[in-house]
mmCIF file of C-alpha atoms in Angstrom:
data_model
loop_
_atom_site.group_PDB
_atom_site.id
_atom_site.type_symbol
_atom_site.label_atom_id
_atom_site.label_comp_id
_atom_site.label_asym_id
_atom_site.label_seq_id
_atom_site.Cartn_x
_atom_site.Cartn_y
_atom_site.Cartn_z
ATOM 1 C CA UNK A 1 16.863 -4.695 10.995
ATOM 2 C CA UNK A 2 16.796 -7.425 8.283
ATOM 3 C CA UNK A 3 13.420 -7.999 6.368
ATOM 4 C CA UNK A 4 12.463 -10.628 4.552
ATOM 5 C CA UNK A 5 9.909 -11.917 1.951
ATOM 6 C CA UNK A 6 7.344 -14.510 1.408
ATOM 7 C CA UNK A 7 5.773 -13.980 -2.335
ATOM 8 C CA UNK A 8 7.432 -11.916 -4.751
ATOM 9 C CA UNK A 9 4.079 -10.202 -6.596
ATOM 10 C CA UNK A 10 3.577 -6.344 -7.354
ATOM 11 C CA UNK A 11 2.897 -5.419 -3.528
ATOM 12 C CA UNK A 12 6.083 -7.123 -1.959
ATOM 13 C CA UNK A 13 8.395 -5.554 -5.092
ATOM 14 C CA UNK A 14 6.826 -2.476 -4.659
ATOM 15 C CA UNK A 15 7.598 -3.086 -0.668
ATOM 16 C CA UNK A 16 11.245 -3.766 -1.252
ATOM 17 C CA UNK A 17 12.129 -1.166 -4.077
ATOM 18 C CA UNK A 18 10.551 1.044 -1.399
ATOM 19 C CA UNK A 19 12.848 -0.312 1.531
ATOM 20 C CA UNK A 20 15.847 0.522 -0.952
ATOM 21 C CA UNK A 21 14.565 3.785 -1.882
ATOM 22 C CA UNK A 22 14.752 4.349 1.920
ATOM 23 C CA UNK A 23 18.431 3.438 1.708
ATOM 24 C CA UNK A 24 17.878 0.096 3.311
ATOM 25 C CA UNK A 25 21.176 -1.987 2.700
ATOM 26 C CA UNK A 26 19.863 -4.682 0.265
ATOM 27 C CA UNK A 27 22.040 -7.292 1.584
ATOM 28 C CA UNK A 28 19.352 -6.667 4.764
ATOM 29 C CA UNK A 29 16.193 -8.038 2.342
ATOM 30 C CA UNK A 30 15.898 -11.344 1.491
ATOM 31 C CA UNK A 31 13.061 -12.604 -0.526
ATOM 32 C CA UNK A 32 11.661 -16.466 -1.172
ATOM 33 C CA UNK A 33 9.848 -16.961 -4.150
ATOM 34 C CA UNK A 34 9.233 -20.404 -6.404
ATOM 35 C CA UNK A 35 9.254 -18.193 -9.555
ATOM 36 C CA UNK A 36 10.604 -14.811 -9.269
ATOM 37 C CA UNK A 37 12.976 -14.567 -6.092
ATOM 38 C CA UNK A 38 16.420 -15.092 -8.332
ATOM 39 C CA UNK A 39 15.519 -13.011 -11.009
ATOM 40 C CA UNK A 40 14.293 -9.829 -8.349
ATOM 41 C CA UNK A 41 17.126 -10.690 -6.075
ATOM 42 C CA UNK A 42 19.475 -9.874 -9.605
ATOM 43 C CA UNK A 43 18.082 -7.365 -10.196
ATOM 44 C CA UNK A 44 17.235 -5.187 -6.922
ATOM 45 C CA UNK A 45 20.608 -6.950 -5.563
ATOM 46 C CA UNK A 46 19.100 -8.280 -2.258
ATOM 47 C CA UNK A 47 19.230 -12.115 -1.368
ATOM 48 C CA UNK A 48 17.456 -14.946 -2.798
ATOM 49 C CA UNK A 49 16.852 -18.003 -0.397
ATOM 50 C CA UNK A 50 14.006 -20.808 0.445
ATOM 51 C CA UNK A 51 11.571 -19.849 2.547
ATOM 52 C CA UNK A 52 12.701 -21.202 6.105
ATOM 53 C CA UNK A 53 16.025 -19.578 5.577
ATOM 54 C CA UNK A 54 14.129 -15.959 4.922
ATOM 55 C CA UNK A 55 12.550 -16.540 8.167
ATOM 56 C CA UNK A 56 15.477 -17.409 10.055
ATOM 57 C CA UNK A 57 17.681 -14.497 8.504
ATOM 58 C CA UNK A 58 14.799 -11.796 8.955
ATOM 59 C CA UNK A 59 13.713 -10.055 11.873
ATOM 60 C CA UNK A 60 10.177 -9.199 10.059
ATOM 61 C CA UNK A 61 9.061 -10.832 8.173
ATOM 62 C CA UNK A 62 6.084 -10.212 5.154
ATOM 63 C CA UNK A 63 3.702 -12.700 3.860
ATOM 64 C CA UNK A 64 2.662 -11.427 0.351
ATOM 65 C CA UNK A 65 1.532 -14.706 -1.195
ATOM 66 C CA UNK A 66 -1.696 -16.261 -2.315
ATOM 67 C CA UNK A 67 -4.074 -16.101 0.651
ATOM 68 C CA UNK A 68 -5.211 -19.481 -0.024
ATOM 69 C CA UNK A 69 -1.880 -20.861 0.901
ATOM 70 C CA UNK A 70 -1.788 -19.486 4.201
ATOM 71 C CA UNK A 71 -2.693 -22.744 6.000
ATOM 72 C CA UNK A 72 -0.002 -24.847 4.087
ATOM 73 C CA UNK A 73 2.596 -22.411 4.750
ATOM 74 C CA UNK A 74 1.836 -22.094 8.445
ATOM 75 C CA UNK A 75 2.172 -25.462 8.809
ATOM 76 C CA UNK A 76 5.368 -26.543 6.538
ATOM 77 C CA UNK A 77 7.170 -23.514 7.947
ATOM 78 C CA UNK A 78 8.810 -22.623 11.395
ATOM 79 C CA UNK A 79 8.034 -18.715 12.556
ATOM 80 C CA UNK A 80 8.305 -19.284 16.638
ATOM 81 C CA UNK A 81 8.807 -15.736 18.257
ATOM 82 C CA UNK A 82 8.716 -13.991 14.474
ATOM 83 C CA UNK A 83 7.462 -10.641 13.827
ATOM 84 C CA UNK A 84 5.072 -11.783 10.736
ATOM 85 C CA UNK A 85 3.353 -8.748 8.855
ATOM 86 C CA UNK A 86 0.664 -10.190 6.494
ATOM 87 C CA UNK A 87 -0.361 -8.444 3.520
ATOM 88 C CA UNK A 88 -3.120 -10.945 2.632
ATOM 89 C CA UNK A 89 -6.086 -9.884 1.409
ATOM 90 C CA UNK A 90 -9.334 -10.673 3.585
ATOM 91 C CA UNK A 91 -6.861 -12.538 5.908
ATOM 92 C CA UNK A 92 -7.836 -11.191 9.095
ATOM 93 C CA UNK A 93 -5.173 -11.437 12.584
ATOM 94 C CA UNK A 94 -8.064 -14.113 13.926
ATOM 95 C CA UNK A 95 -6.256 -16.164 10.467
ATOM 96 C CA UNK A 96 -3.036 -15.742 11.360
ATOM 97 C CA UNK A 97 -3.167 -16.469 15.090
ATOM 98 C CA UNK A 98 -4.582 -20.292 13.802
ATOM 99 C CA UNK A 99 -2.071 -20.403 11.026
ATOM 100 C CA UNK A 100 1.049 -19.250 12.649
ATOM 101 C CA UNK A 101 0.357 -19.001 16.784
ATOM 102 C CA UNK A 102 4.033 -19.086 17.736
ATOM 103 C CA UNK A 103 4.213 -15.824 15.772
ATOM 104 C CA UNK A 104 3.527 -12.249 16.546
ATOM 105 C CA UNK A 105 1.149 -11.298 14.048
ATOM 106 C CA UNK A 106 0.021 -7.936 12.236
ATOM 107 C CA UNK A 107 -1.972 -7.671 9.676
ATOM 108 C CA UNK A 108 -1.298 -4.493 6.932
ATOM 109 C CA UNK A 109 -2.772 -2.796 4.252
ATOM 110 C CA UNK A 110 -0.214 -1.254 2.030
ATOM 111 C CA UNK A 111 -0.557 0.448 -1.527
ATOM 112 C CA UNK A 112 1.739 0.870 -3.993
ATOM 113 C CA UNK A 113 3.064 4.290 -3.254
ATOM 114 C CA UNK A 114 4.775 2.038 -1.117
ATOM 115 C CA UNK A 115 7.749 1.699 -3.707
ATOM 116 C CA UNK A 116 8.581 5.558 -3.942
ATOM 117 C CA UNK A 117 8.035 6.221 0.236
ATOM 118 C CA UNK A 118 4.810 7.583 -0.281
ATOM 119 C CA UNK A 119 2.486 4.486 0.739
ATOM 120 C CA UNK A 120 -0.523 4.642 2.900
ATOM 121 C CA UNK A 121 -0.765 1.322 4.987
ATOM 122 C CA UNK A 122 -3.439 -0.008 7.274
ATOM 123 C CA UNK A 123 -2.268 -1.600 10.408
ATOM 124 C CA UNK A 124 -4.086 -3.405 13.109
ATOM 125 C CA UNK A 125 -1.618 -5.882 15.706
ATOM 126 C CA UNK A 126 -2.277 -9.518 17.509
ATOM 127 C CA UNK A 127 -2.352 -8.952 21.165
ATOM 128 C CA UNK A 128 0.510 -10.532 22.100
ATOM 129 C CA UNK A 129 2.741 -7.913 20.461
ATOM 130 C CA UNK A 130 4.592 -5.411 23.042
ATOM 131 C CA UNK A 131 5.059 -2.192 22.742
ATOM 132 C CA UNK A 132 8.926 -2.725 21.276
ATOM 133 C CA UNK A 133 7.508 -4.882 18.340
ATOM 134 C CA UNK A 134 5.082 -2.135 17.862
ATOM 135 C CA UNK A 135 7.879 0.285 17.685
ATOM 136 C CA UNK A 136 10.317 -1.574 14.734
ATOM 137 C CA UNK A 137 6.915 -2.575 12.837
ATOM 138 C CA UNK A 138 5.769 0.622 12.892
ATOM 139 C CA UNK A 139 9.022 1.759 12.057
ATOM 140 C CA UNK A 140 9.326 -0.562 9.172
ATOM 141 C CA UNK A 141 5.831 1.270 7.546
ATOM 142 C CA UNK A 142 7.461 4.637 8.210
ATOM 143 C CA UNK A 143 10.311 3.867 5.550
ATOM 144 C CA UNK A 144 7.585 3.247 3.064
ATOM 145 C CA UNK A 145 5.238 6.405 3.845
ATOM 146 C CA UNK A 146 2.340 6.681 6.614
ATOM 147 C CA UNK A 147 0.363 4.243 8.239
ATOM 148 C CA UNK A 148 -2.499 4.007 10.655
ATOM 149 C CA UNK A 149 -3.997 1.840 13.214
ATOM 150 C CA UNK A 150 -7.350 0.918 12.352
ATOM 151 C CA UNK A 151 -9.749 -1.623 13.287
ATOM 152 C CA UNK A 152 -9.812 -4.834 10.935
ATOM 153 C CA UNK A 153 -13.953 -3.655 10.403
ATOM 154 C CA UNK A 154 -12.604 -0.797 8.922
ATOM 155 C CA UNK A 155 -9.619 -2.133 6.339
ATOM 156 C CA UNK A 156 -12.331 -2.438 3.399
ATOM 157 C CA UNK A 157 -12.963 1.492 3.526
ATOM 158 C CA UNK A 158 -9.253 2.350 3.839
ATOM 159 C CA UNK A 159 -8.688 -0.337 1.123
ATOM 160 C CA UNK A 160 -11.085 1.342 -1.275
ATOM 161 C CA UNK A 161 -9.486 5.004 -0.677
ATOM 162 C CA UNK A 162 -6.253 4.333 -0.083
ATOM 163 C CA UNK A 163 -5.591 0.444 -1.848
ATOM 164 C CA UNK A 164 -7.689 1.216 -4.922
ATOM 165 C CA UNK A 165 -8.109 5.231 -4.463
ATOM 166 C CA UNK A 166 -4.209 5.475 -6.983
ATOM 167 C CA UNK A 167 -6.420 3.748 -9.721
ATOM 168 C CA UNK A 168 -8.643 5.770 -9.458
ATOM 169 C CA UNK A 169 -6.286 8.878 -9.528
ATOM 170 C CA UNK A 170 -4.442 7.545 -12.556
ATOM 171 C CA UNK A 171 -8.191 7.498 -13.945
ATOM 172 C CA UNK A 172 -8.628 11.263 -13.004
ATOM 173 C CA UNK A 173 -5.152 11.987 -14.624
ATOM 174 C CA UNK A 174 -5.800 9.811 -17.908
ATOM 175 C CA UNK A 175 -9.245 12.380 -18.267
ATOM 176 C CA UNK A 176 -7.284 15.114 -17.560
ATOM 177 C CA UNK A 177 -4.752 13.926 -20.408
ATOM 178 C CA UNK A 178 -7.620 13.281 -22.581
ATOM 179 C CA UNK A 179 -9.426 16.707 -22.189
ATOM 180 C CA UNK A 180 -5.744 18.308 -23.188
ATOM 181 C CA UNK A 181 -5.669 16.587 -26.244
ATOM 182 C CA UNK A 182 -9.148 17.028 -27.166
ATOM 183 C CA UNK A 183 -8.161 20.909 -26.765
ATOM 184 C CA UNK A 184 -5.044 21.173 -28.788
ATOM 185 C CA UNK A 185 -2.046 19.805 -26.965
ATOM 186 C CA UNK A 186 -0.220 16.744 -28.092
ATOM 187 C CA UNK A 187 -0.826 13.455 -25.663
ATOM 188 C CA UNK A 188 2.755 13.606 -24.106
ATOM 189 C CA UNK A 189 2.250 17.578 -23.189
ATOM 190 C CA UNK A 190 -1.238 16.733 -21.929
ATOM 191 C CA UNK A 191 0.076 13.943 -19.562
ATOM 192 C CA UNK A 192 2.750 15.489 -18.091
ATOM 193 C CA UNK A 193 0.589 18.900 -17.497
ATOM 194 C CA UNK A 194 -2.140 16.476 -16.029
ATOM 195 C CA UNK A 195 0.270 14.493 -13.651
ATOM 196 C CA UNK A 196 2.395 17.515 -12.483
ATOM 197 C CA UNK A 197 -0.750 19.339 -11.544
ATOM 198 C CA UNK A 198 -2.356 16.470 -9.570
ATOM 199 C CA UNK A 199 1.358 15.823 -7.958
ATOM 200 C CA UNK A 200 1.726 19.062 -7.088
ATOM 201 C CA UNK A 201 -1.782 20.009 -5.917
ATOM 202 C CA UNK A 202 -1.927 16.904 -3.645
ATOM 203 C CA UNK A 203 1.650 18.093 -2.196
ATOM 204 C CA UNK A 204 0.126 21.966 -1.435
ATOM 205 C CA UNK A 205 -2.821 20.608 0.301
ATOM 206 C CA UNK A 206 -0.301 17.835 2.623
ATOM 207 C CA UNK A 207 1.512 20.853 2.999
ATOM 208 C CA UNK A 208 -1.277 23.420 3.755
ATOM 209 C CA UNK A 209 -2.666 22.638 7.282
ATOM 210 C CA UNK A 210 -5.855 23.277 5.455
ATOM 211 C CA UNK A 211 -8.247 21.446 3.950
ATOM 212 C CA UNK A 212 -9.184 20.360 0.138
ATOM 213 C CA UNK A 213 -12.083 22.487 0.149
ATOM 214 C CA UNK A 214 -11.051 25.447 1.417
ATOM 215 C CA UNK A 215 -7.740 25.063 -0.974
ATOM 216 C CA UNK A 216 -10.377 24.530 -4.038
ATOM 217 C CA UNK A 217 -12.343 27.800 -2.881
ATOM 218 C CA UNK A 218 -9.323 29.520 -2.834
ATOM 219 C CA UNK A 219 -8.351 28.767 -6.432
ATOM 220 C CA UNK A 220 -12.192 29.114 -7.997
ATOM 221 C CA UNK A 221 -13.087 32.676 -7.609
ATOM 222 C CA UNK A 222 -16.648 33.533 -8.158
ATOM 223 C CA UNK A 223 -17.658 34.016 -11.837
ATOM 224 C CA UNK A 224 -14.675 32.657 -12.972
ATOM 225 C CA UNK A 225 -13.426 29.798 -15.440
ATOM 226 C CA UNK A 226 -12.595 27.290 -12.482
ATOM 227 C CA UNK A 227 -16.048 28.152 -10.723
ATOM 228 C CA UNK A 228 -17.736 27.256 -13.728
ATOM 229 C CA UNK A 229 -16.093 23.973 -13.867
ATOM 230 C CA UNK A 230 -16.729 22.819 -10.653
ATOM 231 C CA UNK A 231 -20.294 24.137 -11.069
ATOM 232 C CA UNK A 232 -20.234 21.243 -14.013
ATOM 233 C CA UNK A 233 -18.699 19.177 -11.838
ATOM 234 C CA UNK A 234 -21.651 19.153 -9.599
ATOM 235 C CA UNK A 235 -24.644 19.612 -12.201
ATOM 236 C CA UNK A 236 -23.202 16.138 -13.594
ATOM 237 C CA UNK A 237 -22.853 14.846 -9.848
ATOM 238 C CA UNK A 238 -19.404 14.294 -9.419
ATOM 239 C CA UNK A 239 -18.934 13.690 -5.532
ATOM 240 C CA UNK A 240 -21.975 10.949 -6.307
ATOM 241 C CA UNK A 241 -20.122 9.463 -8.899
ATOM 242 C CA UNK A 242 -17.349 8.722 -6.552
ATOM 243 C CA UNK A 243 -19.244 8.087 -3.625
ATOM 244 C CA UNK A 244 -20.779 5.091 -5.499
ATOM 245 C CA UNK A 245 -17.475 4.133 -6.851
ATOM 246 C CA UNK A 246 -16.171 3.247 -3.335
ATOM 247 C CA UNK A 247 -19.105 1.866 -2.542
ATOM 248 C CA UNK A 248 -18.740 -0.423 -5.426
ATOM 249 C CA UNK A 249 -15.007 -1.243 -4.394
ATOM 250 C CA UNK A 250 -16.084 -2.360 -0.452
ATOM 251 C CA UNK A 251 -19.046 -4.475 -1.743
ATOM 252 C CA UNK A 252 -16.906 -6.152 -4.301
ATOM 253 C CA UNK A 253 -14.426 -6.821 -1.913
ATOM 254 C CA UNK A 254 -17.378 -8.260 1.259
ATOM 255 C CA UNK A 255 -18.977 -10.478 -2.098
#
């Protein structure tokens, strides 16, 4: 399979450092950009080229430009019998069936765990796309993490947990950090403590078969010094706290 780019920003590198990290050949990526294709294809090593020629030379390919241009592009631009994934944001498949309709269309939600293998993408397909394009697009998501069908009424929520939710995680490890200085430890011990814990305590409960609470029962035993700081937790209303949060992501992104 050969994939290629459209837009060069922080989701489509993160994209193709992840399709290399998933020992993709890069000579099998090609990427169009007006400003940043050369210098990316130099340094990742894939191939540079206009736009047309990514299309022709790609069996997928990924729209990762300004969402405003969508209509322009479409029209300038030649993708009859394409597999186009768009990772435009608010650009729904309804978009993409009027800009592009020679093309098969799906529309994603990726995050930038994407560039490690570890992503979490939102997919939801045109319904002209058979059950073999299905297979090497969901195929293509696999070599960048999970992914999940979901209805296009439902990509704000999984865009505020799973599209924002690694901000929000860095957040959690930056107080973490800040707590271990406060107590003592230097900022470079504190961060690594911090982000080793969170890594590995995310990896135990992927691992577990279980479920976060039980796995945070299991570590707080009653009386003790982790009961009594998830007992602050919830005096100060933690779960609220984050509840609103999200809720303050999905009604930015609907304003």
């Amino acid at each position: 399979m050969t994939y290629g780019f459209i837009g060069a920003g922080n989701m489509a590198t993160a994209m193709m450092k992840g399709l290399l990290h998933a020992n993709v050949d890069p000579a099998d990526i090609y990427v169009s950009s007006p400003h940043r294709a050369k210098s990316l294809a130099e340094e990742l090593h894939i191939n540079a080229a206009d736009s047309q020629t990514v299309i022709n030379q790609s069996d997928i390919i990924i729209l990762a430009f300004l969402p405003n241009q969508l209509t322009d592009i479409g029209a300038t631009l030649n993708f009859t019998n394409k597999i186009v994934v768009s990772v435009l944001a608010q650009i729904t498949i309804s978009d993409l069936n009027q800009a592009i309709p020679n093309a098969f269309n799906v529309r994603a939600l990726p995050n930038i765990n994407s560039a490690i293998g570890q992503g979490n993408t939102a997919l939801a397909f045109a319904d002209n796309i058979d059950a073999e394009q299905n297979k090497s697009v969901t195929h293509f998501w696999h070599l960048l993490g999970n992914s999940v069908i979901l209805e296009e009424d439902q990509f704000a929520i999984f865009s505020a947990i799973a599209g924002s939710g690694p901000a929000y995680v860095f957040k959690f490890i930056d107080a973490l950090t800040k707590a271990g200085v406060d107590n003592g430890l230097d900022e470079k011990q504190a961060a690594s403590i911090a982000t080793q814990t969170v890594l590995g305590s995310a990896s135990t409960l992927n691992q577990s078969g279980s479920d976060a609470v039980t796995l945070m029962n299991s570590v707080a035993s009653p009386g003790g010094s982790t009961r009594a700081g998830l007992d602050n937790f919830e005096a100060n209303q933690f779960d609220d706290i984050v509840a609103k949060a999200i809720s303050a992501t999905v009604n930015h992104k609907h304003a």
